[in-house]
Amino acid sequence: MISERCVASDAPLILQRLHLDWLQQAAVDVVVLRLDLVDPELSGNKWFKLVNHLDAARRAGAPGLISLGGPHSNHLHALAAAGHRFGFATVGLLRGHEQDTPTVADLQAWGMQIHWLGYGGFRARNLPGFWQPWQQRHRGYYCIPEGGGGLPGALGCAELVPRLPSALAAVGWDDYDAVWLAAGTGTTLAGLVIGEAGRHPVIGALAGPPSHAVDDHVAVLLAQAGVANEGYELLDASRGGFARFDKELAQFMYTAERDGGVPLDPIYTAKTMMALRLYVERGYVAAGTRVLFVHTGGLQGRRAAESQLHKLIHG
Ligand SMILES: *Cc1c(COP(=O)(O)O)cnc(C)c1O
């Protein structure tokens, strides 16, 4: 029985100073908001994106939750963990054909019921009528949009902003000048823009190829929240495509985590930090700037990529 609000994300926020050569040389200060450490299972931004959905499901008396994603999905991983912890059954609609990945093994261990949709079936997810057969099959289940998105997802992330000042005191900062984070759908970014209410600019490093889809999605979320479509910037950090890895990326990731002491994932956080380095080296970030770098998690998804990354470096 679910009897109380799901608030495990109230765990204290952990911030960490980042010391790397290229930051020191440009006199740019970075503190990393370690959302990857917020919980051992419900890691990263996905936990904050889920919290309002879980609450809505509880209020609706839903026996379970349904959502969709790929076989390495950080979202489904957090959802399955949350369902297991808070007493919801979970159903995952997965892209592609049956395969074993570390993520899928965890989903199954947490009791998620998995349906493989193939590629065509997954592409149909935005067509009208897509959910109907699944809702018939799993009556009363609460459907969560891909990636935990929508306004409830964004508002869960907005709640992070008022918690920052007290957390920053632990690293001796009384304020920051800009927020940087990875953007997939842009839901997390929209949430931070809502929470910031114009106080600090939010820079979103796109993990996928630049297209208007993310701009549009952010604009819709901000309109739904009743705030102006401003206070943020999106830049292309995708290096040729979503989840495309290259040697330079792999080298950057392992070097940055060895020298900076922060583990990164190759799809989101490493690409974001590479984009930050490019901006710093080009002189786009003024000396003395205090950057709050949001580590959005994603480390569980990295497990399946490790051998490919090693091969890129060592041949
Ligand atoms: C899902 C994810 C993102 C993207 O979040 P959006 O809200 O879709 O922009 C960024 N980083 C990590 C590690 C993620 O898992």
XYZ file of C-alpha atoms and ligand atoms in Angstrom:
330
model
C 0.000 0.000 0.000
C 1.265 3.428 -0.892
C 0.343 5.696 1.973
C 2.638 8.679 1.881
C 4.153 11.049 -0.621
C 7.221 9.626 -2.350
C 9.877 11.990 -1.078
C 13.103 10.016 -0.969
C 14.566 12.793 -3.129
C 14.738 14.899 0.046
C 18.178 13.370 0.651
C 20.759 16.144 1.081
C 22.205 17.480 -2.165
C 25.890 16.761 -2.616
C 28.110 19.363 -4.249
C 31.728 18.903 -5.258
C 34.366 21.376 -6.440
C 35.836 20.384 -9.777
C 39.575 20.942 -10.316
C 40.753 20.457 -13.893
C 43.659 22.124 -15.773
C 41.513 23.806 -18.391
C 39.268 25.336 -15.738
C 42.184 26.571 -13.659
C 43.884 28.117 -16.702
C 40.749 30.089 -17.560
C 39.988 30.910 -13.885
C 36.523 29.397 -14.249
C 35.123 27.819 -11.072
C 32.910 24.764 -11.303
C 30.894 22.999 -8.662
C 29.216 19.728 -9.615
C 25.737 18.982 -8.279
C 26.044 15.221 -7.835
C 22.507 14.056 -8.572
C 24.144 10.738 -9.442
C 24.705 10.313 -5.683
C 21.196 11.214 -4.570
C 20.254 7.559 -4.155
C 22.056 4.291 -4.961
C 19.193 3.046 -7.165
C 17.085 6.059 -8.133
C 19.910 8.013 -9.633
C 20.176 11.392 -11.263
C 17.562 13.657 -12.761
C 15.185 10.731 -13.357
C 14.260 10.574 -9.697
C 13.203 14.242 -9.675
C 11.316 13.790 -12.952
C 9.413 10.828 -11.487
C 8.442 12.152 -8.110
C 5.270 14.025 -9.153
C 4.216 11.184 -11.461
C 4.506 8.740 -8.564
C 2.475 11.047 -6.408
C -0.236 11.351 -9.076
C -0.320 7.559 -9.475
C -0.694 7.146 -5.745
C -3.523 9.684 -5.585
C -5.277 7.939 -8.472
C -4.984 4.641 -6.608
C -3.169 3.120 -9.580
C -1.948 -0.432 -8.920
C 1.004 0.052 -11.224
C 2.966 2.200 -13.635
C 3.667 1.837 -17.358
C 6.328 3.646 -19.327
C 8.634 3.145 -22.275
C 12.267 3.417 -23.267
C 15.311 1.720 -24.743
C 17.230 -1.300 -23.392
C 19.724 1.001 -21.581
C 17.114 3.503 -20.390
C 18.011 5.476 -17.261
C 14.337 6.378 -16.976
C 13.038 2.791 -16.916
C 15.827 1.902 -14.498
C 14.677 4.589 -12.042
C 11.024 3.675 -12.618
C 11.553 -0.019 -11.895
C 13.526 0.837 -8.753
C 10.824 3.270 -7.600
C 8.050 0.748 -8.233
C 9.918 -1.870 -6.268
C 10.554 0.524 -3.396
C 7.142 2.165 -3.174
C 4.932 -0.814 -3.932
C 3.807 -0.216 -7.516
C 3.843 -2.956 -10.120
C 5.757 -1.743 -13.195
C 5.439 -2.463 -16.892
C 8.145 -1.441 -19.359
C 7.535 -1.131 -23.099
C 10.961 -1.530 -24.651
C 12.367 -0.465 -27.981
C 13.718 -3.200 -30.217
C 13.878 -6.957 -29.804
C 14.572 -9.032 -26.750
C 18.140 -8.628 -25.554
C 20.110 -8.885 -22.340
C 21.698 -5.709 -21.084
C 22.784 -4.806 -17.540
C 19.817 -2.416 -17.453
C 17.289 -5.063 -18.514
C 18.685 -7.451 -15.885
C 18.054 -4.815 -13.197
C 14.545 -4.103 -14.501
C 13.702 -7.778 -14.233
C 15.286 -8.093 -10.794
C 13.026 -5.269 -9.599
C 10.018 -7.128 -10.990
C 9.245 -4.987 -14.034
C 7.131 -6.792 -16.601
C 8.739 -6.207 -19.989
C 7.140 -6.117 -23.435
C 9.454 -5.795 -26.448
C 7.837 -3.588 -29.091
C 10.323 -4.004 -31.916
C 11.481 -0.840 -33.683
C 8.333 -0.131 -35.685
C 6.132 -0.721 -32.663
C 8.210 1.686 -30.628
C 8.089 4.341 -33.355
C 4.288 4.224 -33.121
C 4.410 5.457 -29.520
C 3.226 8.959 -30.365
C 0.329 7.870 -32.577
C -3.206 8.190 -31.258
C -4.452 4.928 -29.819
C -0.987 3.658 -28.898
C -1.751 3.369 -25.204
C -5.220 1.871 -25.526
C -4.330 -1.842 -25.746
C -1.770 -1.464 -22.959
C -4.316 0.247 -20.738
C -6.773 -2.571 -21.443
C -4.174 -5.153 -20.612
C -3.013 -3.380 -17.441
C -6.191 -1.800 -16.100
C -5.859 1.335 -13.996
C -2.113 1.569 -14.483
C -0.732 5.088 -14.588
C 1.085 5.905 -17.854
C 4.280 7.929 -17.585
C 5.525 9.674 -20.728
C 8.859 8.678 -22.227
C 11.755 9.792 -20.029
C 9.394 10.845 -17.226
C 8.600 14.027 -19.083
C 5.678 16.399 -19.165
C 4.972 19.255 -16.793
C 4.947 17.012 -13.677
C 8.471 15.889 -14.625
C 9.691 19.459 -15.078
C 8.102 20.652 -11.831
C 9.827 17.867 -9.915
C 13.159 19.244 -11.189
C 12.166 22.846 -10.386
C 12.058 21.824 -6.719
C 15.831 21.409 -6.792
C 16.492 25.129 -7.198
C 15.354 26.388 -3.763
C 17.476 23.671 -2.159
C 20.681 24.936 -3.773
C 21.668 27.902 -1.573
C 22.022 25.874 1.628
C 23.820 23.062 -0.228
C 26.245 25.577 -1.793
C 27.286 26.822 1.621
C 29.054 23.483 2.134
C 31.520 24.333 -0.669
C 31.885 27.968 0.386
C 29.789 29.485 -2.404
C 27.098 32.060 -1.710
C 25.872 32.139 -5.300
C 26.615 30.959 -8.851
C 26.528 32.655 -12.248
C 25.207 29.965 -14.591
C 23.849 26.437 -14.599
C 25.057 23.859 -17.124
C 23.392 20.510 -17.696
C 22.811 17.852 -20.328
C 19.547 18.058 -22.259
C 17.790 15.074 -23.832
C 14.119 16.034 -24.094
C 14.807 19.309 -22.232
C 12.372 18.477 -19.415
C 15.000 18.814 -16.685
C 16.240 22.071 -18.210
C 12.693 23.443 -18.337
C 12.275 22.558 -14.667
C 15.442 24.397 -13.681
C 14.416 27.418 -15.780
C 11.065 27.438 -13.947
C 12.826 27.155 -10.581
C 15.393 29.836 -11.408
C 12.712 32.321 -12.523
C 15.353 34.372 -14.354
C 17.891 34.517 -11.507
C 20.594 32.537 -13.327
C 20.905 31.533 -16.981
C 20.552 27.803 -17.674
C 22.702 26.298 -20.446
C 21.522 22.996 -21.908
C 24.010 20.815 -23.787
C 22.027 18.773 -26.306
C 22.817 15.052 -26.209
C 21.058 14.518 -29.529
C 21.422 16.257 -32.879
C 20.155 19.829 -32.919
C 16.590 19.954 -34.069
C 13.714 22.153 -33.158
C 12.099 19.359 -31.180
C 13.871 20.237 -27.930
C 13.354 24.002 -28.298
C 9.684 23.366 -28.993
C 9.331 20.962 -26.102
C 10.942 23.405 -23.662
C 8.730 26.233 -24.965
C 5.596 24.103 -24.432
C 6.595 23.168 -20.880
C 7.370 26.781 -19.957
C 4.034 27.894 -21.431
C 2.227 25.192 -19.446
C 3.989 26.424 -16.315
C 2.926 29.973 -17.148
C 6.438 31.409 -17.380
C 8.242 33.299 -20.158
C 10.169 31.362 -22.804
C 13.551 32.808 -21.773
C 16.432 32.382 -19.344
C 18.098 29.483 -21.131
C 20.238 28.549 -24.084
C 20.650 25.245 -25.934
C 23.889 24.221 -27.588
C 24.878 21.181 -29.605
C 27.022 18.788 -27.592
C 26.015 15.634 -29.486
C 29.269 15.003 -31.396
C 27.460 13.615 -34.403
C 24.463 11.948 -32.795
C 22.734 10.588 -29.736
C 24.833 7.882 -28.066
C 27.568 8.164 -30.712
C 30.968 7.610 -29.181
C 34.360 8.615 -30.565
C 37.940 8.289 -29.359
C 38.278 11.890 -28.236
C 35.125 11.583 -26.139
C 36.324 8.358 -24.513
C 39.724 9.887 -23.713
C 38.156 13.039 -22.353
C 35.772 11.058 -20.154
C 38.408 8.849 -18.539
C 40.857 11.755 -18.105
C 38.263 14.099 -16.615
C 37.074 11.510 -14.147
C 40.596 10.517 -13.139
C 41.771 14.128 -12.676
C 38.496 15.618 -11.466
C 37.213 12.723 -9.366
C 33.718 12.729 -10.879
C 32.478 9.665 -12.794
C 30.766 10.583 -16.054
C 28.610 8.804 -18.617
C 29.415 9.003 -22.329
C 25.904 9.905 -23.539
C 25.076 12.934 -21.403
C 27.456 14.192 -18.745
C 30.797 13.645 -20.532
C 29.509 15.339 -23.686
C 28.209 18.239 -21.606
C 31.548 18.668 -19.910
C 33.335 18.526 -23.278
C 31.060 21.284 -24.528
C 31.881 23.295 -21.416
C 35.599 22.830 -22.093
C 35.138 24.053 -25.649
C 33.314 27.159 -24.427
C 35.947 27.806 -21.770
C 38.836 27.345 -24.199
C 37.241 29.636 -26.733
C 36.922 32.314 -24.083
C 33.106 32.325 -24.073
C 33.077 31.870 -20.288
C 34.560 34.905 -18.502
C 37.280 34.490 -15.879
C 35.754 34.370 -12.427
C 32.514 32.754 -13.606
C 31.013 30.299 -11.117
C 29.376 27.440 -12.997
C 26.980 25.029 -11.338
C 27.339 21.821 -13.373
C 24.389 19.491 -12.808
C 25.470 15.854 -12.916
C 22.280 14.254 -14.171
C 23.387 10.676 -13.429
C 23.204 7.997 -16.116
C 26.075 5.907 -14.798
C 24.033 2.682 -14.834
C 23.617 3.057 -18.593
C 27.370 3.258 -19.027
C 27.948 -0.377 -18.057
C 27.050 -1.681 -21.499
C 29.292 0.908 -23.229
C 32.498 0.270 -21.283
C 34.087 -2.242 -23.681
C 33.285 -0.077 -26.709
C 34.889 2.936 -25.020
C 38.012 0.955 -24.151
C 38.270 -0.246 -27.737
C 38.038 3.302 -29.029
C 41.046 4.227 -26.908
C 43.182 1.115 -27.183
C 42.095 -0.089 -30.630
C 17.575 11.353 -19.247
C 18.886 12.024 -18.987
C 19.128 13.351 -19.380
C 18.130 14.139 -20.175
O 17.084 14.633 -19.388
P 15.916 15.451 -20.104
O 15.052 15.870 -18.998
O 15.221 14.512 -21.052
O 16.530 16.580 -20.853
C 20.338 13.923 -19.063
N 21.288 13.227 -18.400
C 21.105 11.957 -18.015
C 22.208 11.247 -17.328
C 19.898 11.317 -18.290
O 19.727 10.036 -17.920
